Coordinates of C-alpha atoms in Angstrom, one line a residue:
M13 CA 8.7 -2.7 17.7
S14 CA 6.1 -1.1 15.5
S15 CA 2.6 -1.4 15.7
L16 CA 2.2 -3.0 12.3
R17 CA 4.3 -5.8 13.4
V18 CA 2.2 -6.3 16.7
N19 CA -0.8 -6.5 14.3
A20 CA 0.5 -7.7 11.4
R21 CA -2.5 -10.2 10.7
W22 CA -4.8 -7.4 11.3
A23 CA -3.1 -5.1 9.0
A24 CA -2.9 -7.8 6.2
F25 CA -6.6 -8.3 6.6
K26 CA -7.1 -4.4 5.8
E27 CA -5.3 -4.7 3.2
R28 CA -7.2 -7.1 1.7
L29 CA -10.6 -5.2 2.2
R30 CA -9.1 -2.1 1.0
N31 CA -8.2 -4.2 -2.3
N32 CA -11.7 -5.1 -3.8
Y33 CA -14.6 -3.2 -5.1
W34 CA -17.0 -5.1 -2.9
F35 CA -16.2 -4.1 0.7
L36 CA -17.3 -0.5 1.3
P37 CA -20.1 -0.3 -1.5
G38 CA -21.6 -3.6 0.3
I39 CA -21.3 -1.5 3.8
M40 CA -23.3 1.0 2.2
F41 CA -25.8 -1.1 0.7
V42 CA -26.4 -2.3 3.9
S43 CA -26.6 1.2 5.3
A44 CA -28.9 2.4 2.6
F45 CA -31.4 -0.7 3.3
G46 CA -31.4 0.5 7.2
L47 CA -32.1 4.1 6.4
A48 CA -34.8 3.4 4.2
L49 CA -36.5 0.9 6.9
A50 CA -35.8 3.7 9.8
T51 CA -37.1 6.7 7.5
L52 CA -40.3 4.3 6.8
T53 CA -40.8 3.5 10.3
I54 CA -41.1 7.4 10.9
D55 CA -43.1 7.8 8.0
R56 CA -45.7 5.0 9.8
E57 CA -45.7 6.7 12.8
L58 CA -46.5 10.2 11.5
D59 CA -48.9 9.0 9.0
E60 CA -51.8 10.8 10.2
I61 CA -49.9 14.0 10.2
R62 CA -49.8 16.3 7.0
W63 CA -46.1 17.8 7.2
K64 CA -46.4 21.5 6.0
T65 CA -42.2 22.1 6.3
G66 CA -42.0 23.4 3.0
W67 CA -39.2 21.2 2.1
L68 CA -40.7 17.7 2.4
Y69 CA -42.3 15.9 -0.2
E70 CA -46.2 16.7 -0.6
G71 CA -47.5 15.0 -3.6
G72 CA -49.4 12.0 -4.0
P73 CA -48.7 8.1 -4.4
D74 CA -48.4 8.3 -8.5
A75 CA -46.2 11.1 -8.2
A76 CA -44.0 9.2 -5.9
R77 CA -44.0 6.2 -7.6
S78 CA -42.7 7.7 -10.4
L79 CA -40.1 9.8 -9.0
L80 CA -38.7 7.0 -7.2
A81 CA -38.6 5.0 -10.1
S82 CA -36.7 7.8 -12.2
M83 CA -34.3 8.0 -9.7
A84 CA -33.6 4.4 -9.1
G85 CA -33.0 3.9 -13.1
A86 CA -31.1 7.1 -13.1
T87 CA -28.7 6.4 -10.1
L88 CA -28.3 2.5 -11.5
T89 CA -27.3 4.1 -15.0
L90 CA -24.8 6.3 -13.1
A91 CA -23.3 2.9 -11.4
G92 CA -22.8 1.5 -14.9
V93 CA -21.4 4.6 -15.9
V94 CA -18.6 4.6 -13.1
F95 CA -18.1 1.2 -13.5
S96 CA -17.2 1.7 -17.0
M97 CA -14.9 4.7 -16.2
N98 CA -13.1 2.5 -13.7
L99 CA -12.9 -0.2 -16.4
V100 CA -11.1 2.4 -18.8
S101 CA -8.8 3.6 -16.2
L102 CA -7.7 0.2 -15.5
T103 CA -7.2 -0.4 -19.1
M104 CA -5.2 2.7 -19.4
A105 CA -3.0 2.5 -16.5
S106 CA -2.2 -1.1 -17.2
A107 CA -0.8 0.0 -21.0
Q108 CA 1.0 3.3 -19.4
F109 CA 2.3 2.2 -15.8
G110 CA 2.2 -1.7 -15.8
P111 CA -0.3 -4.2 -14.6
R112 CA 1.3 -4.2 -11.0
L113 CA 0.1 -0.7 -10.6
L114 CA -3.8 -1.6 -10.9
Y115 CA -3.3 -2.7 -7.2
N116 CA -3.0 1.4 -6.4
F117 CA -6.1 1.7 -8.8
V118 CA -8.2 -1.0 -7.2
R119 CA -8.2 0.2 -3.8
D120 CA -8.6 3.7 -4.3
I121 CA -11.5 4.4 -1.5
G122 CA -12.7 7.5 -4.2
S123 CA -13.9 5.3 -6.6
Q124 CA -15.2 2.5 -4.0
I125 CA -17.0 5.2 -2.2
T126 CA -18.4 6.6 -5.7
L127 CA -19.7 3.1 -6.3
G128 CA -20.8 2.6 -3.0
I129 CA -23.1 6.0 -2.9
F130 CA -24.7 5.0 -6.5
T131 CA -25.6 1.6 -5.1
A132 CA -26.9 2.9 -1.9
V133 CA -29.2 5.5 -3.4
F134 CA -30.9 2.8 -6.0
T135 CA -31.4 0.3 -2.8
F136 CA -33.0 3.6 -0.9
C137 CA -35.5 4.2 -3.7
M138 CA -36.5 0.4 -4.3
V139 CA -37.3 0.0 -0.6
V140 CA -39.1 2.7 -0.3
L141 CA -40.9 2.5 -3.8
R142 CA -42.5 -1.1 -2.5
E143 CA -43.9 0.7 0.3
V144 CA -46.0 3.4 -1.7
R145 CA -49.5 2.3 -1.7
G146 CA -53.1 2.9 -3.0
E147 CA -54.1 5.8 -5.9
E148 CA -54.7 9.5 -5.6
G149 CA -57.5 10.4 -3.3
M150 CA -58.0 6.9 -2.1
P151 CA -58.4 6.4 1.7
D152 CA -55.8 3.5 2.1
A153 CA -53.2 5.3 0.2
F154 CA -49.7 5.5 1.5
V155 CA -47.0 7.9 0.8
P156 CA -43.7 8.0 2.9
Y157 CA -43.3 11.9 2.7
V158 CA -40.0 11.8 4.8
S159 CA -38.6 8.6 3.0
V160 CA -39.3 10.1 -0.6
S161 CA -37.9 13.4 0.6
V162 CA -34.7 11.7 1.9
A163 CA -34.2 10.0 -1.6
G164 CA -34.5 13.3 -3.4
F165 CA -31.6 14.5 -0.9
M166 CA -29.7 11.6 -1.9
A167 CA -30.2 12.1 -5.6
L168 CA -29.0 15.5 -5.8
C169 CA -25.7 14.3 -3.4
S170 CA -25.5 11.5 -6.3
I171 CA -25.0 14.1 -8.8
A172 CA -22.1 16.1 -6.4
V173 CA -20.6 13.1 -6.1
L174 CA -20.5 12.3 -9.9
I175 CA -18.7 15.6 -10.5
Y176 CA -16.4 14.6 -8.0
Y177 CA -15.7 11.6 -9.6
V178 CA -15.1 13.0 -13.0
H179 CA -12.7 15.4 -11.7
H180 CA -10.9 12.6 -9.4
V181 CA -10.5 10.0 -12.5
A182 CA -9.0 13.0 -14.4
V183 CA -6.4 13.9 -11.7
H184 CA -6.0 10.4 -10.7
I185 CA -4.8 8.8 -14.0
Q186 CA -2.1 11.3 -14.4
A187 CA 1.3 10.1 -14.3
P188 CA 2.8 12.5 -12.0
V189 CA 0.2 11.8 -9.4
V190 CA 0.3 7.9 -10.0
V191 CA 4.1 8.4 -9.1
A192 CA 3.5 10.5 -6.1
N193 CA 0.8 8.2 -4.6
V194 CA 3.3 5.0 -4.9
G195 CA 6.1 7.5 -3.4
R196 CA 4.0 8.4 -0.5
E197 CA 3.0 4.8 -0.1
L198 CA 6.8 3.8 0.0
E199 CA 7.5 6.3 2.5
R200 CA 4.8 4.8 5.0
A201 CA 6.2 1.7 4.6
I202 CA 9.9 2.8 5.4
K203 CA 8.7 5.0 8.5
I204 CA 7.0 1.3 9.7
E205 CA 9.9 -0.7 8.6
Y206 CA 12.7 1.6 9.9
S207 CA 10.9 3.1 13.0
H208 CA 13.7 4.7 14.8
K209 CA 14.9 8.2 13.1
L210 CA 18.6 9.1 14.1
D211 CA 19.3 12.4 15.5
P212 CA 22.1 14.2 13.2
G213 CA 25.3 12.9 14.3
Q214 CA 24.1 9.7 16.3
E215 CA 25.7 6.6 15.2
R216 CA 23.7 3.4 13.8
T217 CA 23.2 0.6 16.1
N218 CA 25.2 -2.0 15.0
Y219 CA 22.5 -5.1 15.3
R220 CA 24.9 -7.6 13.4
E221 CA 27.5 -7.2 16.1
M222 CA 25.0 -7.5 18.9
L223 CA 23.7 -10.7 17.2
L224 CA 27.1 -12.2 17.0
Q225 CA 27.7 -11.6 20.7
R226 CA 24.5 -13.7 21.4
K227 CA 24.3 -17.4 21.7
I228 CA 22.3 -18.1 19.0
P229 CA 21.8 -22.0 17.5
D230 CA 23.0 -23.3 14.5
F231 CA 20.3 -23.6 12.5
C232 CA 22.0 -25.8 9.7
E233 CA 22.5 -28.5 12.5
G234 CA 19.7 -29.8 14.8
A235 CA 16.6 -27.7 13.3
C236 CA 13.0 -28.8 12.9
A237 CA 11.9 -27.2 9.8
V238 CA 8.1 -25.7 9.6
N239 CA 6.6 -26.1 6.1
S240 CA 4.7 -23.9 4.2
P241 CA 1.1 -24.5 4.1
Q242 CA 0.8 -23.2 0.3
S243 CA 2.4 -21.4 -2.4
G244 CA 2.4 -17.8 -2.6
Y245 CA 4.2 -14.6 -1.3
V246 CA 4.5 -14.0 2.5
Q247 CA 2.6 -10.8 3.1
A248 CA 2.8 -10.3 6.6
V249 CA 4.6 -11.8 9.8
D250 CA 3.3 -11.3 13.3
F251 CA 6.7 -11.0 15.0
D252 CA 5.2 -10.1 18.3
R253 CA 3.5 -13.0 18.3
L254 CA 6.1 -15.5 17.3
T255 CA 8.6 -14.3 20.2
V256 CA 5.8 -14.9 22.7
L257 CA 5.5 -18.5 21.2
A258 CA 8.9 -19.1 21.4
A259 CA 9.4 -17.6 24.9
R260 CA 6.8 -19.7 26.1
Y261 CA 7.8 -23.1 24.4
N262 CA 11.6 -21.7 24.9
L263 CA 12.5 -21.9 21.4
T264 CA 14.5 -19.9 19.0
I265 CA 13.1 -19.2 15.6
K266 CA 14.9 -18.4 12.1
I267 CA 12.2 -16.8 9.6
V268 CA 13.4 -18.4 6.3
S269 CA 11.1 -16.1 3.9
R270 CA 10.5 -12.9 5.0
P271 CA 7.7 -10.5 3.8
G272 CA 7.5 -10.1 0.2
Q273 CA 9.3 -13.1 -0.8
F274 CA 8.1 -16.3 -2.6
T275 CA 7.7 -19.5 -0.6
I276 CA 6.6 -22.7 -2.1
E277 CA 4.1 -25.4 -0.5
G278 CA 5.9 -27.8 1.6
T279 CA 9.4 -25.8 1.7
S280 CA 10.7 -24.6 4.9
I281 CA 9.4 -21.3 6.1
L282 CA 10.7 -21.5 9.6
L283 CA 13.5 -23.1 11.4
V284 CA 12.8 -24.1 14.8
C285 CA 15.4 -25.0 17.6
P286 CA 16.0 -27.5 19.5
A287 CA 14.1 -29.7 17.2
D288 CA 12.7 -32.3 20.0
R289 CA 10.2 -29.7 21.0
C290 CA 8.3 -29.4 18.0
S291 CA 5.0 -30.8 17.5
R292 CA 1.9 -30.5 14.9
K293 CA 0.3 -28.2 17.4
L294 CA 3.2 -26.0 17.6
D295 CA 3.2 -25.8 13.8
E296 CA -0.3 -25.0 13.4
E297 CA 0.4 -21.9 16.0
L298 CA 3.7 -21.0 14.2
I299 CA 2.2 -20.8 10.8
D300 CA -1.0 -18.9 12.0
C301 CA 1.7 -16.1 12.7
I302 CA 2.3 -15.9 9.0
V303 CA 0.0 -14.2 6.0
I304 CA 0.8 -15.9 2.8
G305 CA -1.2 -14.5 -0.1
R306 CA -1.2 -14.6 -4.2
R307 CA 0.7 -11.2 -4.5
R308 CA 2.6 -9.1 -2.7
T309 CA 1.7 -5.9 -0.5
A310 CA 3.1 -2.9 0.9
V311 CA 2.1 -4.1 4.4
Q312 CA 5.8 -5.1 5.4
D313 CA 7.1 -5.1 2.1
I314 CA 9.3 -1.5 1.1
E315 CA 10.8 -3.6 -1.8
F316 CA 7.2 -3.8 -3.3
A317 CA 6.5 -0.2 -3.4
I318 CA 10.3 0.4 -4.7
N319 CA 9.6 -2.2 -7.5
E320 CA 6.2 -0.4 -8.6
L321 CA 8.5 3.0 -9.2
C322 CA 10.9 1.0 -10.9
E323 CA 8.4 -0.4 -13.2
V324 CA 7.0 3.1 -13.9
A325 CA 10.5 4.3 -14.7
V326 CA 11.6 1.3 -17.0
R327 CA 8.1 1.2 -19.0
A328 CA 8.8 5.3 -19.5
M329 CA 11.9 4.8 -20.8
S330 CA 10.7 2.1 -23.4
P331 CA 11.0 2.8 -27.0
A332 CA 7.0 2.8 -27.3
I333 CA 6.4 5.3 -24.5
N334 CA 9.9 7.5 -24.5
D335 CA 8.8 9.5 -21.6
P336 CA 12.3 10.5 -19.5
F337 CA 10.2 13.2 -17.5
T338 CA 7.9 10.2 -15.9
C339 CA 10.9 8.7 -15.2
I340 CA 13.0 11.5 -13.7
S341 CA 9.8 11.8 -11.2
C342 CA 10.2 8.0 -10.2
V343 CA 13.9 8.8 -9.6
D344 CA 12.7 11.8 -7.4
W345 CA 10.9 9.8 -5.2
L346 CA 13.0 7.0 -4.8
A347 CA 15.7 9.2 -3.9
A348 CA 13.4 10.9 -1.0
A349 CA 12.8 7.6 0.0
M350 CA 16.8 6.3 0.1
E351 CA 17.3 9.7 2.1
E352 CA 14.6 8.6 4.6
V353 CA 16.1 5.1 4.9
F354 CA 19.4 6.5 5.4
Q355 CA 18.5 8.9 8.2
R356 CA 17.1 6.0 10.1
D357 CA 18.2 3.1 12.1
T358 CA 18.5 -0.4 10.2
P359 CA 16.0 -3.2 11.3
P360 CA 17.4 -5.4 14.1
G361 CA 17.1 -8.8 12.4
F362 CA 16.2 -10.4 15.9
L363 CA 13.9 -10.0 18.4
A364 CA 14.5 -10.6 22.1
D365 CA 12.3 -11.5 24.8
A366 CA 11.6 -10.2 28.5
E367 CA 14.9 -12.1 29.6
D368 CA 16.7 -10.7 26.5
N369 CA 17.1 -14.0 25.2
V370 CA 17.0 -14.0 21.4
R371 CA 13.5 -15.4 20.1
V372 CA 13.4 -14.8 16.4
V373 CA 15.8 -13.9 13.9
W374 CA 15.4 -13.1 10.3
H375 CA 17.4 -11.8 7.4
P376 CA 16.4 -7.8 7.2
V377 CA 16.3 -5.9 4.0
T378 CA 19.8 -4.0 4.0
H379 CA 20.6 -0.6 2.8
E380 CA 22.5 -2.0 -0.3
G381 CA 19.4 -4.2 -1.0
V382 CA 17.3 -1.7 -1.2
M383 CA 19.4 0.9 -3.1
D384 CA 20.2 -2.0 -5.8
S385 CA 16.2 -2.6 -5.7
A386 CA 15.7 1.3 -6.4
F387 CA 18.1 2.1 -9.1
N388 CA 19.9 -0.7 -10.8
Q389 CA 17.1 -1.2 -13.3
I390 CA 16.7 2.4 -14.3
R391 CA 20.4 2.6 -14.8
Q392 CA 20.3 -0.3 -17.0
F393 CA 17.5 0.9 -19.2
A394 CA 18.0 4.7 -19.0
K395 CA 21.8 4.5 -19.8
G396 CA 21.5 6.4 -22.9
S397 CA 19.3 9.1 -21.5
P398 CA 21.5 12.3 -20.3
A399 CA 18.5 13.8 -18.4
V400 CA 17.8 10.5 -16.5
M401 CA 21.5 9.9 -15.9
T402 CA 22.2 13.1 -14.5
R403 CA 19.3 13.1 -12.4
L404 CA 20.3 9.9 -11.1
L405 CA 24.0 11.3 -10.2
E406 CA 22.0 14.2 -8.4
A407 CA 19.8 11.8 -6.5
Y408 CA 23.2 10.0 -5.2
A409 CA 24.5 13.3 -4.2
R410 CA 21.5 13.8 -1.9
I411 CA 21.6 10.1 -0.4
A412 CA 25.5 10.7 0.3
A413 CA 24.6 13.6 2.6
H414 CA 23.0 11.2 4.9
T415 CA 25.5 8.4 4.8
R416 CA 27.1 7.6 8.5
T417 CA 29.3 4.7 7.8
E418 CA 32.2 3.7 5.7
E419 CA 30.0 0.9 4.8
E420 CA 27.1 3.0 3.3
R421 CA 29.6 5.5 1.5
T422 CA 30.8 2.6 -0.3
I423 CA 27.5 1.5 -1.6
V424 CA 26.5 4.9 -2.5
R425 CA 30.1 5.2 -4.2
K426 CA 29.3 2.0 -6.2
H427 CA 26.4 2.9 -7.7
A428 CA 27.5 6.8 -8.3
D429 CA 30.2 4.8 -10.3
M430 CA 28.3 2.4 -11.9
A431 CA 26.1 5.2 -13.7
I432 CA 29.1 7.4 -14.7
R433 CA 30.7 4.3 -16.5
A434 CA 27.1 3.9 -18.4
C435 CA 27.6 7.6 -19.1
R436 CA 31.0 7.3 -20.4
D437 CA 29.9 4.5 -22.8
N438 CA 26.8 5.8 -24.3
F439 CA 26.9 9.4 -24.2
A440 CA 27.9 10.7 -27.6
E441 CA 27.8 14.5 -27.0
P442 CA 30.7 15.7 -24.9
N443 CA 28.9 18.4 -23.2
D444 CA 26.6 15.9 -21.8
L445 CA 29.3 13.6 -20.7
A446 CA 30.9 17.0 -19.0
D447 CA 27.9 17.5 -17.0
A448 CA 27.4 13.8 -15.9
E449 CA 31.4 13.9 -14.9
E450 CA 30.6 17.4 -12.9
R451 CA 27.6 15.5 -10.9
H452 CA 29.9 12.5 -10.1
R453 CA 32.6 14.4 -8.6
K454 CA 29.7 16.2 -6.5
V455 CA 28.8 13.0 -5.2
L456 CA 32.7 11.7 -4.4
A457 CA 33.2 15.2 -2.6
T458 CA 29.9 14.6 -0.6
L459 CA 31.3 11.3 0.5
A460 CA 34.9 12.5 1.3
V461 CA 33.7 14.6 3.9
G462 CA 31.8 11.6 5.5
G463 CA 28.2 12.6 4.7
E464 CA 25.9 14.1 7.3
I465 CA 27.0 17.7 5.6

């Protein structure tokens, strides 16, 4: 079992923290406040000592106030510039890549850290500024030399951060980078969901047959329904805790809505057998194992990242944008993800306790399901583009090389046949159709030798 499943609620909580603009800046704000108090304490302890180090601030209180006020105002202005640049990049991303891709821009760590640093410098300067007292030459004057020096160093660092951020935004909004980031997110989700990578020639575990051999209750009869407490998307399920609870109460639990699916308040989200062991306390414990939110996340939902890539590809092929190169990039990353899927064992669809009794069952994502999600919409919208369709057939040939069973070969063959039929119906140029036919024959040849070539 993967570590993400064991810590599903913690993983979903971390995902929520990443998907906002306040968490990291808030931490940096508090840290700056604490650092200011620490440096001011040092200044008070060393007030009688005139530091002559050559790099500490050595001016008077008036100059210190002016310097701190200037740095605070400048960094606050830079924070506003960063915020404005974020809004511009989000607007451009929404128009070009689709609103669902905003999720990846909002959770960008570089933007959050940049905003947090400018906020931290402003906070530090303001805390130190209020401690500068007196006038030049007065005996009660107090200048926090260490604190002012640290503020100056932080201001210089903020300039370096601004340069980094301008470069970061210019690179981060480019279509190939956006597609690559989503593709890597998809690969990470696949490695978590399909945790066991098979060796070359190793047969795939037939979990379906294993489950049929077990004595699983008929959930259509005699099952107790645990209803969803709210409407929304299932973001994560703590499979490990569900298994522990099922073993403790001697239950078998069926997950009706897996991560990524929408559930409606008051409808069944879990089915429990036997029904006579259900209680309000048990329902609360079981519901606590499921995280429901307003949107899908990639925590345990590989189809979410697949849909993001598909959305970029489909929008790229729209008449308003007409960008086949971005669509081809999406096809390449989807093909790489499907190759990874076909090299890994399928999710079991059930979990057993220490005595090997099946306790939790669900319908896992299948190879056919991920292939349909990855390529159906792209084929439908790009059927008139020879460049995209030929790359799609090339992708099927790469995936076919990793098939291990006749069922998997049938899935790839189905997609290749649908693609070549679309080419025959829409390609006006005979040479374009000949290229597509050649790639289709390569897919069939790869499947004919049984994959794993």
